[in-house]
Amino acid sequence: MVTLPGQAPPVVLVSGIEATLPPSALQLGDGGVAPRPASLLARPGEATTPGGVRILVRPQGAKLDFPSGAELLITPSLRICLRDGSQTLPPLGRLRLALADGTLLEFEPDGVGKRPLRAVRLIHGSTRATIWPPSRTAVDANYQRSAGAQSDLLVLGDGRAIYRPVPLGPMLVLRAVLRPRDDERWPAARIVVFGDPLSASLQRLPGHLPPQPVQFPQAPEAARRLSALAPSLFAGVVVRKASAVGPLVLPLVEGWHLGIELAAGSDRLTLGLLRSDANVPAVEWVVGDAGTELHLVRPDGGGENGPRYFMKGLPLAELRTMLPWIPTLDDLRWARAELVRQGAR
């Protein structure tokens, strides 16, 4: 994992990650887990995750101890508390915490006053362990986690930073719901742009176009050049410094940059790939309610009321699997406001 120095950057672009998004790709610490995973251990009222996080459940609530030394306390009403007094509001329904070692913790409240938790479960790979109440302790070694949208909170930082993920196309906007008061390493918000799906879509672009288009004859050659350039455009980590001002732009290689724009008074969100000596992007990824599509931009950019794009867009269907979380309307409004605050215009 790359460690980002100094004040935490608000925007990062990451590439070269696995198909299943590892928490380390978010550039917000290792989640406080041990680097060498072990086996999941579960007993009545307690468990140790493969990353060494120890969970202890009692009638008064639950306590998580991380190898980093961090602690989380969870009340019967499902408030998450830190030792410095910081705490979350109780959620509606159950609480799901995704740890950095791949373990998912599920806490189910009783729903009546301060009565003990109704159930606590751990899921890791194909194993699901119920550790509370003690009388119902059970381990299912052939559990299949349901695919599709999730509502997990991410446990990042050193184990004390809890973020709500808000997907926006090929980006994940992370909203802090809990973090230490005296630790500036974990920002209130982080925008993560994923370069791998952008690169993959560019490499598929030549096959999306007709071989000899009449209206835009240079399109196939432009697509082939972008396809060949894609792996070097999106490689490693690119950061936007906290001190940066102006439009939200991320510098790439060979004079290219990625600009993020959010039209005023509109839900139209685009990521444009542009050379520093050009006025019109070569391509744009357009994020809409139905998904994200890659478009090849016409040389005139749609001037004089002409069409801006050549042909229909190329869908990035893999984003639904890569970023499976369900954002609320409030989260989406917040995420768009955060993009504007960082310079998306």
Coordinates of C-alpha atoms in Angstrom, one line a residue:
M1 CA 0.0 0.0 0.0
V2 CA 1.2 3.5 -0.9
T3 CA 1.4 5.8 2.1
L4 CA 0.4 9.3 1.3
P5 CA 2.6 11.9 3.1
G6 CA 1.5 15.1 4.7
Q7 CA -2.0 16.5 4.9
A8 CA -4.5 13.9 3.6
P9 CA -5.3 14.6 -0.1
P10 CA -9.0 15.0 -0.8
V11 CA -8.9 13.3 -4.2
V12 CA -6.8 10.3 -5.4
L13 CA -6.8 8.2 -8.6
V14 CA -5.7 4.6 -8.1
S15 CA -4.9 1.9 -10.6
G16 CA -3.6 -1.7 -10.6
I17 CA -6.0 -3.0 -8.0
E18 CA -7.7 -6.4 -7.8
A19 CA -11.1 -7.3 -9.3
T20 CA -12.5 -7.3 -5.8
L21 CA -11.8 -3.9 -4.3
P22 CA -9.3 -4.1 -1.4
P23 CA -9.7 -1.5 1.3
S24 CA -6.0 -0.5 0.9
A25 CA -6.8 0.8 -2.5
L26 CA -8.7 3.7 -0.9
Q27 CA -5.5 5.1 0.5
L28 CA -6.9 5.5 4.0
G29 CA -4.8 3.2 6.1
D30 CA -4.7 -0.6 6.5
G31 CA -7.8 -0.7 8.7
G32 CA -5.7 -1.7 11.8
V33 CA -5.5 -5.4 10.8
A34 CA -2.5 -7.6 10.8
P35 CA -0.6 -8.0 7.5
R36 CA -0.4 -11.8 7.6
P37 CA -3.9 -13.3 7.8
A38 CA -4.7 -16.3 9.9
S39 CA -7.8 -18.4 10.4
L40 CA -11.2 -17.2 11.6
L41 CA -11.7 -18.3 15.2
A42 CA -15.2 -18.2 16.7
R43 CA -16.5 -19.2 20.2
P44 CA -19.6 -18.2 22.1
G45 CA -19.5 -14.5 22.7
E46 CA -16.1 -13.9 21.1
A47 CA -14.1 -14.3 17.8
T48 CA -10.8 -13.4 16.2
T49 CA -10.9 -12.5 12.5
P50 CA -8.2 -13.6 10.0
G51 CA -6.6 -10.1 10.3
G52 CA -6.3 -10.4 14.1
V53 CA -9.3 -8.2 15.1
R54 CA -10.7 -9.6 18.4
I55 CA -14.5 -9.3 18.9
L56 CA -15.9 -9.6 22.4
V57 CA -19.7 -9.5 22.9
R58 CA -21.4 -9.2 26.3
P59 CA -24.9 -8.1 27.4
Q60 CA -23.6 -4.5 27.6
G61 CA -22.5 -4.4 24.0
A62 CA -19.5 -5.4 21.8
K63 CA -15.8 -4.4 21.8
L64 CA -13.4 -4.7 18.9
D65 CA -9.7 -4.7 19.6
F66 CA -7.4 -4.2 16.6
P67 CA -3.8 -5.3 16.2
S68 CA -3.0 -1.6 15.7
G69 CA -4.1 -0.9 19.3
A70 CA -7.3 0.8 18.2
E71 CA -10.6 0.0 19.8
L72 CA -14.3 0.3 18.8
L73 CA -17.2 0.0 21.3
I74 CA -20.7 -0.9 20.0
T75 CA -23.7 -0.3 22.3
P76 CA -26.8 -2.4 22.3
S77 CA -28.5 0.4 20.3
L78 CA -25.6 0.1 17.7
R79 CA -23.9 3.3 18.4
I80 CA -20.2 3.0 17.5
C81 CA -18.0 4.7 20.1
L82 CA -14.3 5.7 20.4
R83 CA -12.4 6.2 23.6
D84 CA -12.2 10.0 23.0
G85 CA -16.0 10.2 23.3
S86 CA -16.8 10.4 19.5
Q87 CA -19.7 8.3 18.5
T88 CA -22.2 7.7 15.7
L89 CA -26.0 7.8 15.8
P90 CA -27.7 4.5 15.9
P91 CA -28.6 3.1 12.5
L92 CA -32.1 2.1 11.3
G93 CA -32.0 -1.6 11.5
R94 CA -28.8 -3.7 11.7
L95 CA -25.2 -2.5 11.5
R96 CA -22.8 -4.0 9.0
L97 CA -19.1 -3.3 9.3
A98 CA -16.6 -4.3 6.6
L99 CA -13.2 -4.9 8.0
A100 CA -10.0 -4.5 6.0
D101 CA -9.2 -8.2 6.2
G102 CA -12.4 -9.1 4.3
T103 CA -14.5 -9.9 7.3
L104 CA -18.1 -8.6 7.4
L105 CA -19.5 -8.0 10.9
E106 CA -23.3 -8.0 11.4
F107 CA -24.9 -6.6 14.5
E108 CA -28.6 -7.0 15.0
P109 CA -30.3 -4.9 17.8
D110 CA -33.1 -6.2 20.0
G111 CA -35.0 -3.0 19.2
V112 CA -36.3 -2.5 22.8
G113 CA -34.5 -0.1 25.1
K114 CA -31.1 -1.1 26.2
R115 CA -31.6 -4.8 26.0
P116 CA -28.6 -6.9 24.8
L117 CA -27.9 -7.4 21.1
R118 CA -30.2 -9.9 19.4
A119 CA -27.5 -11.4 17.2
V120 CA -23.8 -10.9 16.1
R121 CA -22.4 -12.7 13.1
L122 CA -19.1 -12.7 11.2
I123 CA -18.8 -13.6 7.5
H124 CA -15.4 -14.3 5.9
G125 CA -15.2 -16.0 2.6
S126 CA -17.5 -19.1 2.7
T127 CA -17.7 -19.1 6.5
R128 CA -20.4 -17.5 8.6
A129 CA -20.2 -17.7 12.4
T130 CA -22.9 -16.7 14.8
I131 CA -21.3 -15.8 18.2
W132 CA -24.2 -14.1 20.0
P133 CA -26.3 -15.1 21.8
P134 CA -24.0 -17.8 23.2
S135 CA -26.8 -20.3 23.2
R136 CA -27.1 -20.0 19.4
T137 CA -23.4 -20.2 18.5
A138 CA -23.0 -21.8 15.1
V139 CA -20.6 -22.0 12.2
D140 CA -21.6 -22.5 8.6
A141 CA -18.6 -23.4 6.5
N142 CA -20.6 -23.4 3.2
Y143 CA -22.2 -20.0 3.4
Q144 CA -22.8 -18.1 0.1
R145 CA -22.9 -14.3 0.6
S146 CA -25.6 -12.8 -1.5
A147 CA -24.5 -10.8 -4.5
G148 CA -25.7 -7.4 -5.3
A149 CA -26.0 -4.1 -3.6
Q150 CA -24.6 -3.7 0.0
S151 CA -25.0 -1.1 2.8
D152 CA -21.8 -1.8 4.7
L153 CA -19.7 0.8 6.5
L154 CA -15.9 0.5 5.9
V155 CA -13.6 0.3 8.8
L156 CA -10.4 2.1 7.7
G157 CA -7.6 4.2 9.1
D158 CA -6.0 2.3 12.1
G159 CA -9.4 0.8 12.9
R160 CA -11.0 4.0 14.3
A161 CA -12.0 5.6 11.0
I162 CA -15.5 4.6 9.7
Y163 CA -16.6 5.6 6.3
R164 CA -19.8 5.3 4.3
P165 CA -19.0 4.6 0.6
V166 CA -21.0 6.5 -2.0
P167 CA -20.4 5.2 -5.6
L168 CA -20.6 7.7 -8.5
G169 CA -19.7 5.9 -11.7
P170 CA -16.0 5.0 -11.6
M171 CA -15.6 6.9 -8.4
L172 CA -16.2 6.2 -4.7
V173 CA -16.8 9.2 -2.5
L174 CA -16.1 8.3 1.1
R175 CA -18.0 10.1 3.9
A176 CA -16.6 9.8 7.4
V177 CA -19.2 8.8 10.0
L178 CA -16.7 8.4 12.8
R179 CA -13.0 9.3 13.2
P180 CA -10.6 10.3 16.0
R181 CA -10.7 13.9 17.0
D182 CA -7.0 14.3 17.2
D183 CA -5.9 12.4 14.1
E184 CA -5.8 14.4 10.8
R185 CA -4.6 11.4 8.7
W186 CA -8.2 10.4 8.1
P187 CA -10.2 13.2 6.3
A188 CA -13.9 14.0 6.6
A189 CA -14.2 13.1 2.9
R190 CA -12.1 11.3 0.2
I191 CA -12.9 11.0 -3.5
V192 CA -11.3 7.9 -5.1
V193 CA -11.2 7.6 -8.9
F194 CA -10.5 4.1 -10.1
G195 CA -8.3 4.0 -13.2
D196 CA -8.6 0.3 -14.0
P197 CA -12.2 0.5 -15.4
L198 CA -11.3 3.7 -17.3
S199 CA -8.3 2.0 -18.9
A200 CA -10.2 -1.2 -19.7
S201 CA -13.0 0.7 -21.4
L202 CA -10.4 2.6 -23.5
Q203 CA -8.9 -0.7 -24.6
R204 CA -12.3 -1.9 -25.7
L205 CA -13.1 1.3 -27.6
P206 CA -11.7 0.2 -31.0
G207 CA -14.0 -2.8 -31.1
H208 CA -17.0 -0.6 -30.4
L209 CA -16.5 1.5 -33.6
P210 CA -17.3 0.6 -37.2
P211 CA -14.1 0.1 -39.2
Q212 CA -14.8 2.8 -41.8
P213 CA -17.2 5.5 -40.5
V214 CA -18.3 8.1 -43.0
Q215 CA -19.0 11.1 -40.7
F216 CA -15.9 10.7 -38.5
P217 CA -13.3 8.8 -40.6
Q218 CA -10.5 9.4 -38.1
A219 CA -12.4 7.8 -35.3
P220 CA -10.9 4.3 -35.5
E221 CA -7.3 5.5 -35.6
A222 CA -8.0 7.8 -32.6
A223 CA -9.5 4.9 -30.7
R224 CA -6.6 2.7 -31.5
R225 CA -4.1 5.3 -30.2
L226 CA -6.1 5.8 -27.0
S227 CA -6.4 2.0 -26.5
A228 CA -2.6 1.6 -26.8
L229 CA -2.0 4.5 -24.4
A230 CA -4.5 3.4 -21.8
P231 CA -2.2 1.2 -19.6
S232 CA 0.3 4.0 -19.2
L233 CA -2.3 6.7 -18.7
F234 CA -3.7 4.9 -15.7
A235 CA -1.0 3.4 -13.6
G236 CA -0.2 3.7 -9.9
V237 CA -1.5 6.5 -7.7
V238 CA -2.2 10.2 -8.6
V239 CA -3.2 12.7 -5.9
R240 CA -4.7 16.1 -5.8
K241 CA -3.1 18.0 -3.0
A242 CA -5.2 19.4 -0.2
S243 CA -3.9 22.9 -1.1
A244 CA -4.9 22.7 -4.8
V245 CA -7.4 25.2 -6.1
G246 CA -9.3 25.6 -9.3
P247 CA -11.0 23.0 -11.5
L248 CA -10.9 19.4 -10.4
V249 CA -8.1 18.0 -12.6
L250 CA -5.8 15.1 -12.1
P251 CA -2.5 15.1 -14.1
L252 CA -1.7 11.9 -16.0
V253 CA 1.3 11.1 -18.2
E254 CA 2.6 12.5 -21.5
G255 CA 0.7 15.7 -21.2
W256 CA -2.7 14.2 -20.5
H257 CA -5.0 14.9 -17.6
L258 CA -8.4 13.8 -16.3
G259 CA -10.9 16.5 -15.6
I260 CA -14.1 16.0 -13.5
E261 CA -17.0 18.2 -14.2
L262 CA -20.5 18.5 -12.7
A263 CA -22.8 20.8 -14.6
A264 CA -24.4 23.5 -12.5
G265 CA -28.1 22.8 -11.9
S266 CA -27.8 19.4 -13.5
D267 CA -27.0 15.8 -12.6
R268 CA -24.7 15.5 -15.5
L269 CA -21.3 14.2 -14.3
T270 CA -18.4 13.7 -16.7
L271 CA -14.8 12.7 -16.6
G272 CA -12.9 14.0 -19.6
L273 CA -9.6 12.8 -20.9
L274 CA -7.8 15.8 -22.3
R275 CA -4.4 16.7 -23.6
S276 CA -2.9 19.9 -22.1
D277 CA -2.7 21.5 -25.6
A278 CA -6.3 20.7 -26.5
N279 CA -9.6 22.5 -25.9
V280 CA -11.8 19.5 -26.4
P281 CA -11.5 16.1 -24.6
A282 CA -10.6 13.1 -26.6
V283 CA -13.2 11.0 -24.7
E284 CA -15.6 11.5 -21.9
W285 CA -17.0 9.1 -19.4
V286 CA -20.6 10.2 -18.7
V287 CA -22.2 9.1 -15.4
G288 CA -26.0 8.7 -15.4
D289 CA -28.8 7.0 -13.5
A290 CA -28.5 4.0 -15.9
G291 CA -24.8 3.6 -15.5
T292 CA -21.5 5.0 -16.9
E293 CA -20.7 5.1 -20.6
L294 CA -17.5 6.0 -22.5
H295 CA -18.0 8.4 -25.4
L296 CA -15.6 9.4 -28.2
V297 CA -15.9 13.2 -28.5
R298 CA -16.1 14.7 -32.0
P299 CA -13.2 17.0 -32.8
D300 CA -15.4 20.1 -32.7
G301 CA -16.9 19.1 -29.4
G302 CA -20.4 19.4 -30.7
G303 CA -20.0 23.0 -31.8
E304 CA -22.8 24.9 -33.6
N305 CA -25.4 22.7 -32.0
G306 CA -24.0 19.5 -33.6
P307 CA -23.7 16.2 -31.7
R308 CA -20.9 16.1 -29.2
Y309 CA -20.3 12.3 -29.4
F310 CA -19.6 9.9 -32.1
M311 CA -22.0 6.9 -32.0
K312 CA -23.6 5.5 -28.8
G313 CA -21.6 5.2 -25.6
L314 CA -19.7 2.1 -24.5
P315 CA -21.1 0.9 -21.1
L316 CA -18.9 0.1 -18.1
A317 CA -21.0 -2.7 -16.8
E318 CA -18.2 -3.9 -14.4
L319 CA -18.7 -1.0 -12.1
R320 CA -21.9 -2.5 -10.6
T321 CA -19.9 -5.5 -9.3
M322 CA -16.8 -3.5 -8.4
L323 CA -18.7 -0.8 -6.4
P324 CA -21.9 -2.6 -5.1
W325 CA -23.1 -0.1 -2.5
I326 CA -26.5 1.5 -2.5
P327 CA -26.3 5.3 -1.8
T328 CA -29.2 7.1 -0.2
L329 CA -30.4 10.3 -1.8
D330 CA -28.8 12.3 1.0
D331 CA -25.5 10.5 0.4
L332 CA -25.7 11.4 -3.4
R333 CA -26.5 15.0 -2.6
W334 CA -23.6 15.1 -0.2
A335 CA -21.2 13.4 -2.7
R336 CA -22.1 15.9 -5.5
A337 CA -21.6 18.8 -3.1
E338 CA -18.2 17.4 -2.2
L339 CA -17.2 17.2 -5.9
V340 CA -18.2 20.8 -6.3
R341 CA -16.3 21.8 -3.2
Q342 CA -13.2 20.2 -4.7
G343 CA -13.5 22.0 -8.0
A344 CA -15.9 20.0 -10.2
R345 CA -17.7 22.7 -12.2

